[in-house]
């Protein structure tokens, strides 16, 4: 699953997000981040999930982080759901 996360650009944001993902026992396959002059950023993360409940738990956990504005996701058909 590909996550696109719109965030406030602040120190430690990427670390907080990856920590939440790790706490839920999710494997991160790829991560990219970019920042903009208006103090906002976008973080793109590809993760392996077991099922949609697992994805929902992940998104809800990330949404609780101060400065996370929006999360969009897209299933990548070539990445199978984990077991």
Backbone as CSV, one residue per row, in Angstrom:
resi,resn,N_x,N_y,N_z,CA_x,CA_y,CA_z,C_x,C_y,C_z
1,UNK,0.850,-1.172,0.000,0.000,0.000,0.000,0.896,1.236,0.000
2,UNK,0.519,2.204,-0.806,1.217,3.479,-0.861,0.464,4.494,-0.012
3,UNK,1.145,5.131,0.932,0.561,6.202,1.726,1.148,7.534,1.281
4,UNK,0.303,8.520,1.165,0.726,9.889,0.893,0.261,10.716,2.086
5,UNK,1.211,11.290,2.819,0.903,11.967,4.077,1.316,13.429,3.982
6,UNK,0.340,14.316,4.128,0.592,15.758,4.133,0.834,16.182,5.581
7,UNK,1.954,16.868,5.813,2.358,17.181,7.188,2.879,18.603,7.308
8,UNK,2.925,19.077,8.561,3.666,20.292,8.871,5.147,19.916,8.837
9,UNK,5.971,20.768,8.292,7.410,20.520,8.236,8.023,20.907,9.579
10,UNK,8.300,19.881,10.378,8.925,20.139,11.681,9.897,19.014,12.018
11,UNK,10.843,19.327,12.863,11.847,18.355,13.265,11.181,17.169,13.952
12,UNK,11.564,15.968,13.560,11.080,14.750,14.196,9.823,14.164,13.590
13,UNK,9.206,14.841,12.637,7.953,14.341,12.054,8.150,12.978,11.397
14,UNK,9.160,12.850,10.559,9.404,11.583,9.877,9.687,10.467,10.884
15,UNK,10.455,10.781,11.910,10.769,9.794,12.955,9.509,9.340,13.685
16,UNK,8.616,10.268,13.991,7.371,9.904,14.675,6.513,8.986,13.822
17,UNK,6.404,9.311,12.544,5.572,8.493,11.647,6.154,7.092,11.511
18,UNK,7.449,6.994,11.274,8.042,5.660,11.109,7.990,4.866,12.417
19,UNK,8.071,5.555,13.545,7.958,4.873,14.835,6.560,4.277,15.019
20,UNK,5.528,5.033,14.659,4.153,4.521,14.761,3.963,3.299,13.876
21,UNK,4.503,3.374,12.669,4.382,2.247,11.737,5.108,1.029,12.302
22,UNK,6.281,1.238,12.826,7.068,0.146,13.412,6.367,-0.468,14.620
23,UNK,5.735,0.365,15.451,5.024,-0.124,16.634,3.900,-1.090,16.276
24,UNK,3.334,-0.919,15.078,2.231,-1.781,14.638,2.768,-3.014,13.892
25,UNK,4.082,-3.147,13.846,4.736,-4.296,13.209,4.504,-4.333,11.703
26,UNK,4.674,-3.186,11.068,4.503,-3.086,9.626,5.867,-2.860,8.989
27,UNK,6.089,-3.563,7.877,7.334,-3.425,7.144,7.233,-2.249,6.171
28,UNK,8.203,-1.346,6.242,8.280,-0.223,5.309,9.153,-0.654,4.137
29,UNK,8.582,-0.606,2.932,9.307,-1.007,1.728,10.049,0.163,1.087
30,UNK,9.482,1.363,1.187,10.096,2.540,0.573,9.569,3.785,1.281
31,UNK,10.403,4.825,1.316,9.968,6.080,1.915,10.671,7.247,1.205
32,UNK,9.899,8.285,0.936,10.432,9.515,0.329,9.750,10.687,1.022
33,UNK,10.480,11.769,1.165,9.908,12.965,1.795,10.375,14.203,1.046
34,UNK,9.488,15.187,0.989,9.868,16.468,0.410,9.214,17.584,1.209
35,UNK,9.895,18.719,1.276,9.376,19.862,2.010,9.225,21.043,1.057
36,UNK,8.398,21.985,1.479,8.109,23.153,0.663,8.372,24.420,1.475
37,UNK,8.495,25.532,0.794,8.808,26.795,1.454,7.723,27.258,2.425
38,UNK,6.501,26.744,2.261,5.400,27.170,3.140,5.338,26.366,4.444
39,UNK,6.438,25.684,4.797,6.540,24.910,6.038,5.641,23.674,6.061
40,UNK,5.315,23.153,4.891,4.571,21.904,4.786,5.426,20.893,4.040
41,UNK,5.038,19.649,4.163,5.776,18.604,3.480,4.868,17.468,3.069
42,UNK,5.391,16.611,2.214,4.712,15.385,1.806,5.639,14.218,2.073
43,UNK,5.076,13.180,2.642,5.830,11.961,2.905,5.122,10.830,2.175
44,UNK,5.889,10.109,1.380,5.352,8.973,0.631,5.977,7.709,1.202
45,UNK,5.116,6.783,1.647,5.602,5.561,2.267,4.892,4.367,1.632
46,UNK,5.669,3.373,1.244,5.113,2.106,0.764,5.272,1.099,1.887
47,UNK,4.150,0.493,2.293,4.160,-0.454,3.414,3.507,-1.772,3.013
48,UNK,3.829,-2.811,3.763,3.172,-4.112,3.607,2.161,-4.259,4.743
49,UNK,0.927,-4.556,4.381,-0.099,-4.751,5.401,-0.693,-6.152,5.287
50,UNK,-1.304,-6.607,6.387,-1.925,-7.938,6.393,-3.321,-7.914,5.801
51,UNK,-4.064,-6.848,6.109,-5.453,-6.745,5.662,-5.904,-5.291,5.835
52,UNK,-7.152,-5.027,5.482,-7.644,-3.652,5.557,-7.769,-3.147,6.991
53,UNK,-8.052,-4.036,7.946,-8.094,-3.619,9.352,-6.721,-3.134,9.812
54,UNK,-5.698,-3.819,9.350,-4.324,-3.442,9.665,-4.014,-2.062,9.083
55,UNK,-4.472,-1.807,7.873,-4.286,-0.495,7.242,-5.028,0.583,8.024
56,UNK,-6.257,0.301,8.413,-7.057,1.266,9.169,-6.381,1.612,10.497
57,UNK,-5.852,0.602,11.177,-5.150,0.830,12.446,-3.921,1.721,12.235
58,UNK,-3.213,1.474,11.142,-2.022,2.260,10.827,-2.380,3.717,10.558
59,UNK,-3.374,3.933,9.718,-3.784,5.293,9.376,-4.285,6.035,10.609
60,UNK,-5.082,5.381,11.426,-5.592,6.027,12.643,-4.464,6.404,13.594
61,UNK,-3.450,5.571,13.686,-2.316,5.864,14.556,-1.529,7.072,14.039
62,UNK,-1.295,7.117,12.740,-0.547,8.233,12.154,-1.339,9.533,12.274
63,UNK,-2.657,9.475,12.115,-3.499,10.674,12.198,-3.430,11.336,13.576
64,UNK,-3.076,10.590,14.605,-2.996,11.134,15.956,-1.760,12.001,16.179
65,UNK,-0.815,11.963,15.258,0.414,12.739,15.395,0.121,14.210,15.100
66,UNK,0.540,15.075,15.994,0.344,16.514,15.799,1.098,16.962,14.548
67,UNK,0.378,17.648,13.653,0.994,18.146,12.433,0.717,17.295,11.209
68,UNK,0.047,16.160,11.390,-0.371,15.359,10.228,-1.700,15.933,9.754
69,UNK,-1.717,16.420,8.518,-2.893,17.099,7.993,-3.835,16.159,7.235
70,UNK,-3.274,15.273,6.428,-4.108,14.418,5.576,-3.326,13.170,5.189
71,UNK,-4.052,12.044,5.077,-3.443,10.790,4.625,-4.310,10.212,3.518
72,UNK,-3.670,9.891,2.415,-4.334,9.178,1.321,-3.592,7.878,1.100
73,UNK,-4.312,6.869,0.655,-3.663,5.590,0.401,-4.110,5.020,-0.938
74,UNK,-3.238,4.162,-1.463,-3.511,3.499,-2.734,-2.916,2.104,-2.660
75,UNK,-3.725,1.118,-2.980,-3.259,-0.264,-2.995,-2.461,-0.501,-4.266
76,UNK,-1.309,-1.120,-4.106,-0.462,-1.442,-5.250,-0.649,-2.925,-5.566
77,UNK,-1.287,-3.241,-6.674,-1.654,-4.637,-6.957,-0.460,-5.593,-7.068
78,UNK,0.728,-5.094,-7.334,1.867,-5.982,-7.435,2.483,-6.298,-6.072
79,UNK,2.000,-5.635,-5.016,2.451,-5.962,-3.665,1.350,-6.767,-2.978
80,UNK,1.566,-8.072,-2.782,0.500,-8.886,-2.168,0.287,-8.503,-0.711
81,UNK,-0.935,-8.698,-0.237,-1.210,-8.513,1.187,-0.435,-9.575,1.943
82,UNK,0.127,-9.216,3.083,0.866,-10.175,3.889,-0.069,-11.221,4.483
83,UNK,0.524,-12.219,5.075,-0.282,-13.296,5.683,-0.475,-13.076,7.152
